[in-house]
Coordinates of C-alpha atoms in Angstrom, one line a residue:
Chain A
X26 CA 0.1 -0.1 -0.1
X27 CA 1.8 2.7 -1.0
X28 CA -0.4 5.6 -2.0
X29 CA -0.5 8.6 -0.2
X30 CA -4.2 8.8 0.9
X31 CA -4.5 12.7 2.3
X32 CA -6.7 12.1 5.5
X33 CA -7.5 15.1 7.0
X34 CA -6.4 13.7 10.7
X35 CA -5.9 16.8 12.3
X36 CA -9.8 17.8 12.7
X37 CA -12.9 15.7 13.3
X38 CA -11.7 14.9 16.6
X39 CA -14.3 15.9 18.7
X40 CA -14.0 16.6 22.3
X41 CA -16.7 14.3 23.5
X42 CA -14.8 11.1 24.4
X43 CA -15.9 7.7 23.0
X44 CA -14.3 5.4 25.0
X45 CA -12.2 5.9 28.2
X46 CA -9.6 3.4 30.1
X47 CA -8.8 4.5 33.5
X48 CA -6.2 2.8 35.2
X49 CA -7.6 -0.4 33.8
X50 CA -5.7 -3.7 35.0
X51 CA -6.3 -7.3 33.9
X52 CA -4.8 -10.6 34.7
X53 CA -4.7 -14.0 33.1
X54 CA -4.3 -16.1 36.3
X55 CA -1.1 -15.0 37.2
X56 CA 0.0 -13.2 34.4
X57 CA -0.5 -9.3 34.8
X58 CA -1.5 -8.4 30.8
X59 CA -2.9 -5.1 31.3
X60 CA -0.8 -2.8 33.7
X61 CA -2.7 0.3 34.2
X62 CA -4.2 1.5 31.0
X63 CA -5.1 5.1 30.7
X64 CA -6.5 5.9 27.3
X65 CA -9.3 8.3 26.0
X66 CA -10.7 7.9 22.6
X67 CA -12.4 10.7 21.2
X68 CA -15.4 10.6 18.6
X69 CA -14.7 9.8 15.2
X70 CA -11.0 9.2 16.4
X71 CA -8.9 6.6 14.5
X72 CA -6.2 4.5 16.9
X73 CA -3.6 2.3 15.9
X74 CA -2.4 0.1 18.3
X75 CA 0.8 -2.1 17.6
X76 CA 3.4 -3.8 19.7
X77 CA 5.1 -7.1 20.2
X78 CA 2.9 -10.4 20.8
X79 CA 1.6 -10.6 24.3
X80 CA 1.8 -7.0 24.8
X81 CA -1.9 -7.1 25.3
X82 CA -3.0 -5.0 22.5
X83 CA -5.9 -7.7 21.6
X84 CA -6.7 -7.8 25.1
X85 CA -7.1 -4.3 25.6
X86 CA -9.6 -4.0 22.8
X87 CA -11.6 -7.3 23.7
X88 CA -12.3 -5.9 27.1
X89 CA -14.1 -3.0 25.2
X90 CA -16.9 -5.2 24.3
X91 CA -16.5 -7.3 27.2
X92 CA -15.3 -10.2 24.9
X93 CA -12.6 -10.0 28.1
X94 CA -13.4 -8.7 31.7
X95 CA -10.8 -6.3 33.2
X96 CA -10.4 -6.7 37.1
X97 CA -9.4 -3.4 38.1
X98 CA -10.0 0.4 36.7
X99 CA -13.0 1.5 34.7
X100 CA -13.8 1.3 31.5
X101 CA -16.2 3.9 29.9
X102 CA -18.0 3.6 26.4
X103 CA -20.1 6.3 25.5
X104 CA -21.0 7.4 28.7
X105 CA -22.1 3.8 29.7
X106 CA -19.9 2.1 32.1
X107 CA -18.7 -1.6 31.9
X108 CA -19.4 -3.7 34.6
X109 CA -21.1 -6.6 35.3
X110 CA -24.3 -5.0 34.8
X111 CA -25.8 -7.0 31.4
X112 CA -28.2 -4.2 30.5
X113 CA -25.0 -2.1 30.2
X114 CA -23.2 -4.9 28.3
X115 CA -25.7 -5.2 26.1
X116 CA -26.1 -1.6 25.2
X117 CA -22.5 -1.2 24.6
X118 CA -22.3 -4.1 22.4
X119 CA -24.7 -2.6 20.1
X120 CA -22.5 0.4 19.9
X121 CA -19.5 -1.5 19.2
X122 CA -18.9 -3.7 16.4
X123 CA -15.7 -5.8 16.1
X124 CA -13.8 -7.6 13.2
X125 CA -11.8 -10.5 14.2
X126 CA -8.4 -11.9 12.8
X127 CA -10.0 -15.2 11.8
X128 CA -13.2 -13.7 10.3
X129 CA -15.6 -15.5 12.6
X130 CA -18.0 -15.8 10.0
X131 CA -21.3 -18.1 10.5
X132 CA -20.4 -21.3 8.0
X133 CA -23.8 -22.3 8.0
X134 CA -25.6 -19.5 6.5
X135 CA -25.3 -17.5 3.5
X136 CA -23.5 -14.0 3.7
X137 CA -27.0 -12.0 3.4
X138 CA -28.2 -14.3 6.2
X139 CA -24.7 -13.9 7.9
X140 CA -25.2 -10.2 7.7
X141 CA -29.1 -9.8 8.5
X142 CA -28.8 -12.2 11.8
X143 CA -28.3 -9.2 13.7
X144 CA -30.6 -6.6 13.0
X145 CA -33.4 -9.4 12.5
X146 CA -33.2 -11.0 15.8
X147 CA -31.4 -8.2 17.9
X148 CA -33.0 -5.0 16.3
X149 CA -36.1 -6.9 15.1
X150 CA -36.1 -5.5 12.0
X151 CA -38.3 -7.3 9.6
X152 CA -36.5 -10.0 7.5
X153 CA -37.3 -8.0 4.1
X154 CA -36.0 -4.7 5.5
X155 CA -32.8 -6.5 6.9
X156 CA -31.8 -8.3 3.8
X157 CA -31.9 -5.2 1.7
X158 CA -29.7 -3.2 4.4
X159 CA -27.8 -6.2 4.0
X160 CA -27.5 -5.9 0.8
X161 CA -26.6 -2.4 0.7
X162 CA -23.4 -2.9 3.0
X163 CA -22.6 -5.8 0.4
X164 CA -22.4 -3.3 -2.1
X165 CA -20.4 -0.8 0.0
X166 CA -17.8 -3.5 0.5
X167 CA -17.8 -4.4 -3.2
X168 CA -19.2 -8.0 -2.6
X169 CA -22.8 -7.9 -3.5
X170 CA -22.5 -10.8 -6.3
X171 CA -21.8 -13.4 -3.3
X172 CA -24.6 -12.6 -1.4
X173 CA -26.0 -16.1 -1.8
X174 CA -22.7 -18.1 -1.1
X175 CA -21.7 -19.8 1.6
X176 CA -18.6 -18.1 3.6
X177 CA -16.7 -21.7 2.6
X178 CA -16.5 -20.8 -0.7
X179 CA -15.0 -17.3 -0.3
X180 CA -11.3 -16.2 -0.2
X181 CA -10.2 -14.7 2.9
X182 CA -10.0 -11.2 1.5
X183 CA -13.6 -11.5 0.6
X184 CA -14.6 -13.2 4.0
X185 CA -13.0 -10.2 6.1
X186 CA -14.8 -7.7 3.9
X187 CA -18.0 -9.6 4.8
X188 CA -17.1 -9.9 8.4
X189 CA -16.6 -6.0 8.2
X190 CA -19.9 -5.2 6.6
X191 CA -21.6 -7.8 9.2
X192 CA -20.6 -5.6 11.9
X193 CA -21.8 -2.2 10.1
X194 CA -25.2 -3.6 9.4
X195 CA -25.8 -3.2 13.5
X196 CA -24.8 0.5 12.6
X197 CA -22.1 1.0 15.4
X198 CA -20.4 4.0 16.9
X199 CA -17.1 2.2 17.4
X200 CA -15.4 -0.2 15.3
X201 CA -12.9 -2.6 16.8
X202 CA -10.2 -4.2 14.2
X203 CA -8.3 -7.1 15.7
X204 CA -5.6 -7.6 13.4
X205 CA -7.9 -8.1 10.5
X206 CA -5.4 -8.7 7.8
X207 CA -2.7 -11.0 9.6
X208 CA -4.6 -14.0 8.3
X209 CA -4.7 -13.0 4.6
X210 CA -2.7 -13.8 1.8
X211 CA -0.5 -10.6 0.6
X212 CA -2.6 -9.9 -2.5
X213 CA -5.9 -9.8 -0.4
X214 CA -4.8 -7.5 2.1
X215 CA -5.4 -4.3 0.0
X216 CA -8.6 -4.8 -0.6
X217 CA -9.4 -5.3 3.1
X218 CA -7.6 -2.0 4.0
X219 CA -9.4 -0.4 1.0
X220 CA -12.6 -0.9 2.8
X221 CA -11.2 0.1 6.1
X222 CA -9.9 3.4 4.7
X223 CA -13.4 4.0 2.7
X224 CA -14.8 3.5 6.5
X225 CA -12.4 6.2 8.3
X226 CA -13.3 8.4 5.6
X227 CA -16.8 8.2 6.3
X228 CA -16.0 9.3 10.0
X229 CA -15.9 6.0 12.0
X230 CA -14.5 6.1 15.2
X231 CA -11.7 3.2 14.6
X232 CA -9.5 1.3 17.0
X233 CA -7.2 -1.0 14.8
X234 CA -4.6 -3.4 16.0
X235 CA -2.4 -4.2 13.2
X236 CA 0.9 -4.5 11.8
X237 CA 0.1 -2.7 8.9
X238 CA 2.3 0.7 9.4
X239 CA 1.3 2.3 5.6
X240 CA -2.4 2.0 7.0
X241 CA -1.3 3.9 10.4
X242 CA 0.6 6.7 8.5
X243 CA -2.1 7.7 6.3
X244 CA -5.3 7.2 8.3
X245 CA -4.8 7.0 12.1
X246 CA -4.8 10.1 14.4
X247 CA -2.7 8.6 16.7
X248 CA -0.2 5.4 16.9
X249 CA 0.1 4.1 20.2
X250 CA 2.8 1.4 20.7
X251 CA 2.2 -1.4 23.6
X252 CA 4.8 -3.6 25.5
X253 CA 4.5 -6.1 28.5
X254 CA 0.9 -4.5 29.2
X255 CA 1.5 -0.6 29.2
X256 CA 1.0 1.8 26.7
X257 CA 4.9 2.8 26.2
X258 CA 4.2 5.8 23.7
X259 CA 1.5 7.2 21.5
X260 CA 1.9 10.0 19.2
X261 CA 0.6 11.4 15.7
X262 CA 1.9 9.1 12.8
X263 CA 4.3 11.2 11.3
X264 CA 5.8 11.9 15.1
X265 CA 5.5 8.4 15.9
X266 CA 7.3 6.7 12.9
X267 CA 10.0 9.8 12.6
X268 CA 10.6 10.6 16.5
X269 CA 10.0 7.5 18.3
X270 CA 10.8 8.5 22.4
X271 CA 11.4 5.5 23.6
X272 CA 14.3 2.7 23.1
X273 CA 11.9 0.0 22.8
X274 CA 9.6 1.6 20.2
X275 CA 12.8 2.1 18.1
X276 CA 13.4 -1.2 18.2
X277 CA 10.0 -2.4 17.3
X278 CA 9.9 -0.3 14.7
X279 CA 13.2 -1.3 13.6
X280 CA 12.0 -4.8 13.6
X281 CA 8.8 -4.2 11.7
X282 CA 9.7 -1.5 8.9
X283 CA 12.0 -3.1 6.7
Chain B
X17 CA 7.8 -34.2 -35.0
X18 CA 9.0 -37.2 -33.2
X19 CA 5.7 -38.3 -32.2
X20 CA 4.2 -40.3 -35.2
X21 CA 0.5 -40.4 -35.4
X22 CA -0.4 -43.9 -34.6
X23 CA -3.0 -45.5 -37.2
X24 CA -4.3 -47.8 -34.7
X25 CA -5.1 -46.8 -31.0
X26 CA -3.3 -49.3 -28.8
X27 CA -5.6 -50.7 -26.3
X28 CA -4.6 -51.8 -22.9
X29 CA -4.2 -55.9 -22.8
X30 CA -7.4 -57.9 -22.3
X31 CA -6.1 -59.2 -18.9
X32 CA -6.2 -55.6 -17.3
X33 CA -9.7 -54.1 -18.3
X34 CA -12.9 -55.0 -17.8
X35 CA -14.3 -58.0 -15.6
X36 CA -11.2 -59.6 -15.8
X37 CA -9.1 -56.6 -15.0
X38 CA -11.5 -55.7 -12.0
X39 CA -11.4 -59.4 -10.8
X40 CA -7.4 -59.1 -11.2
X41 CA -7.1 -55.9 -9.4
X42 CA -9.4 -56.4 -6.5
X43 CA -9.5 -59.9 -5.7
X44 CA -5.9 -61.5 -7.0
X45 CA -3.4 -58.7 -6.6
X46 CA -0.9 -60.8 -4.6
X47 CA -0.6 -64.1 -2.6
X48 CA -2.4 -63.3 0.5
X49 CA -5.6 -61.2 -1.2
X50 CA -5.7 -64.1 -3.9
X51 CA -5.6 -66.8 -1.2
X52 CA -8.5 -65.1 0.5
X53 CA -10.6 -64.6 -2.2
X54 CA -10.3 -68.4 -2.7
X55 CA -11.3 -69.4 0.8
X56 CA -14.2 -66.7 0.8
X57 CA -15.7 -68.3 -2.7
X58 CA -15.4 -71.6 -1.1
X59 CA -17.2 -70.8 2.0
X60 CA -20.2 -69.0 -0.1
X61 CA -20.1 -72.2 -2.4
X62 CA -20.7 -74.1 1.1
X63 CA -23.0 -71.8 2.4
X64 CA -25.4 -70.1 0.0
X65 CA -27.0 -73.1 -2.0
X66 CA -27.9 -74.5 1.3
X67 CA -29.2 -71.6 2.8
X68 CA -31.1 -70.6 -0.2
X69 CA -32.5 -74.1 -0.1
X70 CA -33.6 -74.3 3.2
X71 CA -35.2 -70.6 3.1
X72 CA -36.9 -70.7 -0.3
X73 CA -36.9 -74.2 -2.2
X74 CA -37.9 -76.6 1.0
X75 CA -40.0 -74.4 2.8
X76 CA -43.0 -74.1 4.4
X77 CA -45.1 -71.0 3.5
X78 CA -48.7 -71.3 4.6
X79 CA -49.2 -74.7 6.5
X80 CA -50.0 -76.1 9.9
X81 CA -47.4 -76.5 12.6
X82 CA -47.2 -80.2 11.7
X83 CA -47.2 -80.0 8.2
X84 CA -43.9 -77.7 9.0
X85 CA -42.2 -80.2 10.8
X86 CA -42.5 -82.5 7.9
X87 CA -41.0 -79.9 5.9
X88 CA -37.2 -79.8 5.2
X89 CA -36.9 -76.4 4.8
X90 CA -38.0 -72.9 7.0
X91 CA -41.2 -72.9 8.3
X92 CA -42.4 -69.5 7.4
X93 CA -45.7 -70.6 8.3
X94 CA -45.2 -69.7 12.1
X95 CA -45.2 -66.1 10.5
X96 CA -47.9 -66.2 8.0
X97 CA -50.4 -68.1 10.5
X98 CA -49.7 -65.7 13.4
X99 CA -48.8 -62.5 12.0
X100 CA -51.7 -60.7 13.5
X101 CA -50.7 -61.7 16.7
X102 CA -46.9 -60.9 16.4
X103 CA -47.6 -57.5 15.0
X104 CA -50.9 -56.5 17.0
X105 CA -50.6 -58.6 20.4
X106 CA -53.4 -58.6 22.4
X107 CA -55.2 -56.3 20.3
X108 CA -58.9 -57.1 20.1
X109 CA -59.0 -58.9 16.5
X110 CA -61.9 -57.5 14.5
X111 CA -60.0 -53.9 15.6
X112 CA -57.0 -54.3 14.4
X113 CA -57.6 -52.5 11.6
X114 CA -57.4 -49.5 14.0
X115 CA -53.8 -49.8 14.9
X116 CA -52.8 -51.1 11.3
X117 CA -54.4 -47.4 10.0
X118 CA -52.8 -45.8 12.6
X119 CA -49.1 -47.0 11.9
X120 CA -49.9 -46.1 7.9
X121 CA -50.5 -42.8 9.1
X122 CA -47.4 -42.7 11.0
X123 CA -45.3 -44.1 8.4
X124 CA -47.1 -41.4 5.8
X125 CA -46.0 -38.5 8.4
X126 CA -42.7 -39.7 8.7
X127 CA -42.1 -40.6 4.8
X128 CA -43.3 -36.6 3.8
X129 CA -41.4 -35.6 6.7
X130 CA -37.9 -36.6 5.3
X131 CA -37.7 -33.9 2.7
X132 CA -36.6 -30.7 4.7
X133 CA -38.4 -28.2 2.2
X134 CA -41.9 -29.3 3.7
X135 CA -40.8 -28.5 7.1
X136 CA -43.5 -25.7 7.3
X137 CA -46.3 -24.8 9.5
X138 CA -48.8 -27.1 7.8
X139 CA -46.7 -30.2 8.1
X140 CA -46.5 -28.8 12.1
X141 CA -50.3 -29.1 11.9
X142 CA -50.4 -31.9 10.0
X143 CA -48.6 -34.0 12.7
X144 CA -50.8 -32.7 15.7
X145 CA -53.8 -33.8 13.7
X146 CA -52.1 -37.2 13.0
X147 CA -50.6 -37.9 16.6
X148 CA -54.3 -36.9 17.9
X149 CA -55.8 -39.3 15.2
X150 CA -53.5 -42.0 16.1
X151 CA -54.4 -41.6 19.6
X152 CA -57.9 -41.8 19.1
X153 CA -57.6 -44.8 16.7
X154 CA -55.7 -46.7 19.1
X155 CA -57.7 -45.9 22.5
X156 CA -61.3 -45.4 20.3
X157 CA -64.5 -44.9 22.7
X158 CA -65.9 -42.2 20.5
X159 CA -67.2 -41.8 16.9
X160 CA -68.5 -45.6 17.5
X161 CA -65.0 -47.1 18.2
X162 CA -65.3 -49.5 20.9
X163 CA -62.6 -48.5 23.5
X164 CA -59.5 -50.5 23.7
X165 CA -57.5 -50.0 26.9
X166 CA -53.7 -49.6 26.8
X167 CA -52.9 -52.6 28.7
X168 CA -54.2 -54.5 25.4
X169 CA -51.9 -52.8 23.0
X170 CA -49.1 -54.6 21.8
X171 CA -46.8 -55.6 18.9
X172 CA -45.2 -53.6 16.1
X173 CA -47.6 -50.1 17.0
X174 CA -46.5 -50.4 21.1
X175 CA -42.7 -50.8 19.5
X176 CA -43.2 -47.8 17.2
X177 CA -45.0 -45.6 20.3
X178 CA -41.9 -46.1 22.3
X179 CA -39.6 -45.3 19.8
X180 CA -41.2 -42.3 18.1
X181 CA -42.2 -40.7 21.7
X182 CA -39.1 -41.6 22.7
X183 CA -36.9 -40.2 20.8
X184 CA -38.4 -36.8 19.9
X185 CA -38.6 -36.0 23.5
X186 CA -35.1 -37.4 24.2
X187 CA -33.2 -35.5 21.7
X188 CA -34.4 -31.6 22.9
X189 CA -34.2 -33.1 26.5
X190 CA -30.7 -34.2 25.7
X191 CA -29.8 -30.9 24.1
X192 CA -31.1 -28.9 27.2
X193 CA -28.8 -31.1 29.5
X194 CA -25.9 -30.7 27.4
X195 CA -26.3 -27.0 27.5
X196 CA -26.9 -27.2 31.4
X197 CA -23.7 -29.2 32.0
X198 CA -21.6 -26.5 30.1
X199 CA -23.7 -23.7 32.4
X200 CA -21.8 -21.4 34.0
X201 CA -24.2 -21.5 36.7
X202 CA -23.1 -24.0 39.5
X203 CA -26.7 -25.3 40.7
X204 CA -27.6 -25.7 36.9
X205 CA -24.2 -27.4 35.9
X206 CA -24.5 -29.9 38.9
X207 CA -27.8 -31.1 38.8
X208 CA -27.0 -31.7 34.7
X209 CA -24.0 -33.8 35.7
X210 CA -26.0 -35.5 38.5
X211 CA -28.7 -36.5 36.4
X212 CA -26.2 -37.7 33.7
X213 CA -23.7 -39.9 35.6
X214 CA -27.0 -41.3 37.7
X215 CA -29.0 -42.3 34.3
X216 CA -25.7 -43.5 32.6
X217 CA -24.8 -45.2 35.4
X218 CA -27.4 -47.8 35.6
X219 CA -28.9 -50.1 32.8
X220 CA -32.3 -49.2 31.0
X221 CA -33.6 -52.1 32.6
X222 CA -33.3 -51.3 35.9
X223 CA -35.1 -48.1 35.0
X224 CA -37.6 -49.9 33.7
X225 CA -38.0 -51.8 36.9
X226 CA -38.0 -48.8 39.0
X227 CA -40.6 -47.3 36.8
X228 CA -42.9 -50.6 37.0
X229 CA -42.2 -51.3 40.7
X230 CA -40.6 -49.0 42.8
X231 CA -42.2 -45.9 41.3
X232 CA -45.8 -46.8 42.2
X233 CA -44.6 -47.3 45.6
X234 CA -44.2 -43.5 46.2
X235 CA -47.7 -42.8 44.9
X236 CA -50.6 -41.9 46.9
X237 CA -53.1 -44.6 47.7
X238 CA -55.4 -45.4 44.6
X239 CA -53.1 -43.2 42.2
X240 CA -51.7 -44.8 39.3
X241 CA -49.9 -43.9 36.1
X242 CA -50.6 -46.0 33.1
X243 CA -47.7 -48.6 32.6
X244 CA -46.8 -47.5 29.2
X245 CA -46.2 -44.1 29.8
X246 CA -43.8 -45.2 33.0
X247 CA -42.0 -46.9 30.7
X248 CA -42.3 -44.2 27.9
X249 CA -40.8 -41.7 30.6
X250 CA -38.1 -44.2 31.5
X251 CA -36.7 -44.4 27.8
X252 CA -37.0 -40.6 27.3
X253 CA -34.7 -39.8 30.4
X254 CA -32.5 -42.6 29.6
X255 CA -31.9 -41.9 26.0
X256 CA -31.5 -38.4 26.8
X257 CA -28.5 -38.8 29.1
X258 CA -26.6 -40.1 26.5
X259 CA -27.7 -37.7 23.6
X260 CA -26.3 -35.0 26.3
X261 CA -22.7 -36.5 26.4
X262 CA -22.6 -36.7 22.8
X263 CA -24.2 -33.0 22.2
X264 CA -21.8 -31.9 24.9
X265 CA -18.8 -33.3 22.6
X266 CA -20.2 -31.0 19.7
X267 CA -20.4 -28.0 21.5
X268 CA -16.6 -28.5 22.6
X269 CA -16.1 -28.8 19.3
X270 CA -17.0 -25.2 18.1
X271 CA -14.4 -22.6 17.9
X272 CA -14.5 -19.7 20.7
X273 CA -14.3 -17.2 17.5
X274 CA -18.0 -18.5 16.8
X275 CA -19.1 -17.8 20.6
X276 CA -17.3 -14.4 20.3
X277 CA -18.7 -13.2 16.8
X278 CA -22.3 -13.8 18.2
X279 CA -21.7 -11.9 21.3
X280 CA -20.1 -9.0 19.3
X281 CA -23.1 -8.6 17.1
X282 CA -25.2 -8.6 20.7
X283 CA -26.6 -11.9 20.3
X284 CA -27.5 -13.4 24.1
X285 CA -27.1 -16.7 25.3
X286 CA -30.3 -18.1 24.0
X287 CA -30.2 -16.5 20.3
X288 CA -26.5 -17.5 20.0
X289 CA -27.1 -21.2 21.1
X290 CA -30.3 -21.5 18.8
X291 CA -29.0 -19.4 15.4
X292 CA -25.1 -20.2 15.7
X293 CA -24.0 -22.7 17.8
X294 CA -26.3 -25.4 17.8
X295 CA -27.4 -25.7 14.4
X296 CA -22.9 -26.0 13.8
X297 CA -22.6 -28.5 16.8
X298 CA -25.7 -30.7 16.0
X299 CA -24.9 -31.4 12.7
X300 CA -21.2 -32.2 13.6
X301 CA -22.9 -35.1 16.0
X302 CA -25.4 -36.4 13.8
X303 CA -23.3 -39.7 13.3
X304 CA -23.1 -40.7 17.2
X305 CA -26.4 -39.2 17.8
X306 CA -28.1 -41.3 15.3
X307 CA -26.2 -44.4 16.9
X308 CA -27.8 -43.4 19.9
X309 CA -31.3 -43.2 18.8
X310 CA -31.1 -46.6 16.7
X311 CA -29.9 -48.7 20.2
X312 CA -32.8 -46.7 21.7
X313 CA -35.3 -47.8 19.0
X314 CA -33.9 -51.4 19.7
X315 CA -33.9 -50.9 23.4
X316 CA -37.8 -50.6 23.4
X317 CA -37.9 -54.4 23.5
X318 CA -36.5 -54.4 27.1
X319 CA -40.1 -53.4 28.2
X320 CA -40.8 -57.1 28.2
X321 CA -39.4 -56.7 31.4
X322 CA -42.3 -55.2 32.7
X323 CA -44.9 -57.1 30.9
X324 CA -45.7 -54.9 28.0
X325 CA -46.3 -56.9 24.9
X326 CA -43.9 -55.2 22.2
X327 CA -42.9 -56.6 18.9
X328 CA -40.2 -59.1 20.3
X329 CA -42.4 -60.4 23.2
X330 CA -45.4 -61.5 21.0
X331 CA -43.1 -63.3 18.8
X332 CA -41.9 -65.0 22.3
X333 CA -45.2 -65.8 22.8
X334 CA -46.2 -67.4 19.7
X335 CA -43.2 -69.6 19.9
X336 CA -44.4 -71.0 23.2
X337 CA -47.3 -72.5 21.6
X338 CA -46.5 -76.1 21.3
X339 CA -47.8 -76.2 17.9
X340 CA -45.1 -73.6 16.8
X341 CA -42.5 -74.4 19.3
X342 CA -38.9 -74.8 17.9
X343 CA -39.5 -72.5 15.0
X344 CA -37.6 -69.7 16.6
X345 CA -34.9 -69.5 13.9
X346 CA -37.8 -68.0 11.0
X347 CA -39.6 -66.1 13.7
X348 CA -36.7 -64.2 14.8
X349 CA -35.3 -63.8 11.4
X350 CA -38.4 -62.2 11.0
X351 CA -38.4 -59.8 13.7
X352 CA -34.7 -59.1 12.8
X353 CA -35.8 -57.9 9.4
X354 CA -38.8 -55.6 11.0
X355 CA -36.2 -54.0 13.1
X356 CA -33.3 -53.6 10.3
X357 CA -36.2 -52.1 8.4
X358 CA -36.4 -49.7 10.8
X359 CA -32.7 -48.9 11.8
X360 CA -31.6 -48.6 8.2
X361 CA -34.0 -46.1 7.8
X362 CA -32.9 -44.1 10.3
X363 CA -29.2 -44.5 9.1
X364 CA -30.1 -44.0 5.6
X365 CA -31.7 -40.9 6.4
X366 CA -29.1 -39.5 8.5
X367 CA -26.6 -40.1 5.6
X368 CA -29.3 -37.9 3.6
X369 CA -29.3 -35.7 6.0
X370 CA -25.5 -35.2 6.5
X371 CA -25.1 -35.0 2.5
X372 CA -27.7 -32.1 2.1
X373 CA -26.3 -30.0 5.1
X374 CA -22.5 -30.8 3.6
X375 CA -23.5 -28.7 0.3
X376 CA -22.6 -25.8 2.0
X377 CA -18.8 -26.4 3.1

């Protein structure tokens, strides 16, 4: 991905926080995976999180929609506090969409059915309407002709685009991406990143865990580096890549930018 | 060009194609296989002609018992002269058209339900009406049909009754137990484990005994439960425990990603299970599930232990008649054929179902 996408990354970040992490800690048994995370993500802000394996980046975003439970600290999503309260969790999940590394499409349903499932059963939208809306999103990710196929019949890049469309069907306010292109063959990475860039153009709040630094440079408002459960450093893409402050950041960048 | 155009297409040698080729490749390829083939052919030559003669040529088809004993071959008369009792048990002779009609309705509904595109609302109504009609036919008491108490029901209708209701009720109960066992709520989990382990720890016969003998002791004076109903419940509870474990295996095989994707979209537990997890998990475990159902079908024969005259027991009763004593081979072959037809159609259907469902992959 070598194009310079001119993305207006200075403006459009409002003051109202979309997601707040306040001194968040998490343990997996004895392993202290998140060690005091403080983070604020504004509306329409786009954050890229990078870092070595085991640094806690996936865990961090999975805490946002309660796929993982934090043990200490507070997480607030769009003003709703994330606690054990089921109602809050459901409200938050309705506003947060997630795209997984391994797509996680439902293999026993057609593409259209995959997309319409959420609106149909959670939002109680009538079937015809749900399917029509699904087709709109499939058009958006340029995959409408595959609507009646099953996930197993699609390539990885196509499946991931369907996964993105599936999350969008629920009209989320935030989109979380957990290494969306890491399981794809190189020639398919571009098609997925292109969809994500279009999403960014439309002003979606996005948090992306990825190793695709080209994407980070062109789209992100901020790039964060995580290591050993802490956010070591975070800055605008220009500053981050050209003037990294910490040794660990410099080491990591030298390893992945080759 | 080196390749000369050949004037005549060369065919492979005759010993490598056609019947001879097939025989050579499959039956005689190597010393061990050749010997095996010869031994098998010898065995077949020894067994099949005498068997054929016994079963079809020297056999008696519609005679009395004494005439049968004189015949050298099989005595199929034991079936042809007693089929009414074997099939219908003690059901009143003149009224036997009723269980017959009930079975025809059942077979019709089952056959129509094979095609999954038929699984719509009208079919559900058809089943409800059908079951109601079957019950009416069997029991009678209205519309001018003389009443026939359930104590007189027997033979094939009884086997089918116990099997059909048993299997259709055991399956959802088994699924619920499997979900319960994997539940995060400790109470539900413990109850499910206790149920499954207790039931799996005892043979079905002991459950039937308990239902027939011990259970009535706990009931207040004068309250009785239909014996068939008790046997039915025992069969359901028993089969459900086994189905629960098989379904649990299927649930464990599901990747976490499916649960997580469903949660991210906002599906609650019930919707996640119903729309995403169970359709996949149940499909994976179709083979062992069908095994359990086939076993359960055959296990209905165990109700002889509580003096219910299902198909096997009626056959045994016929054989205890002095006239027909000693022809157990023929009688049991007949019963075996009936059981085989039932079990084979179930496994056939499961193969068909699996083929249909794997078209998605």
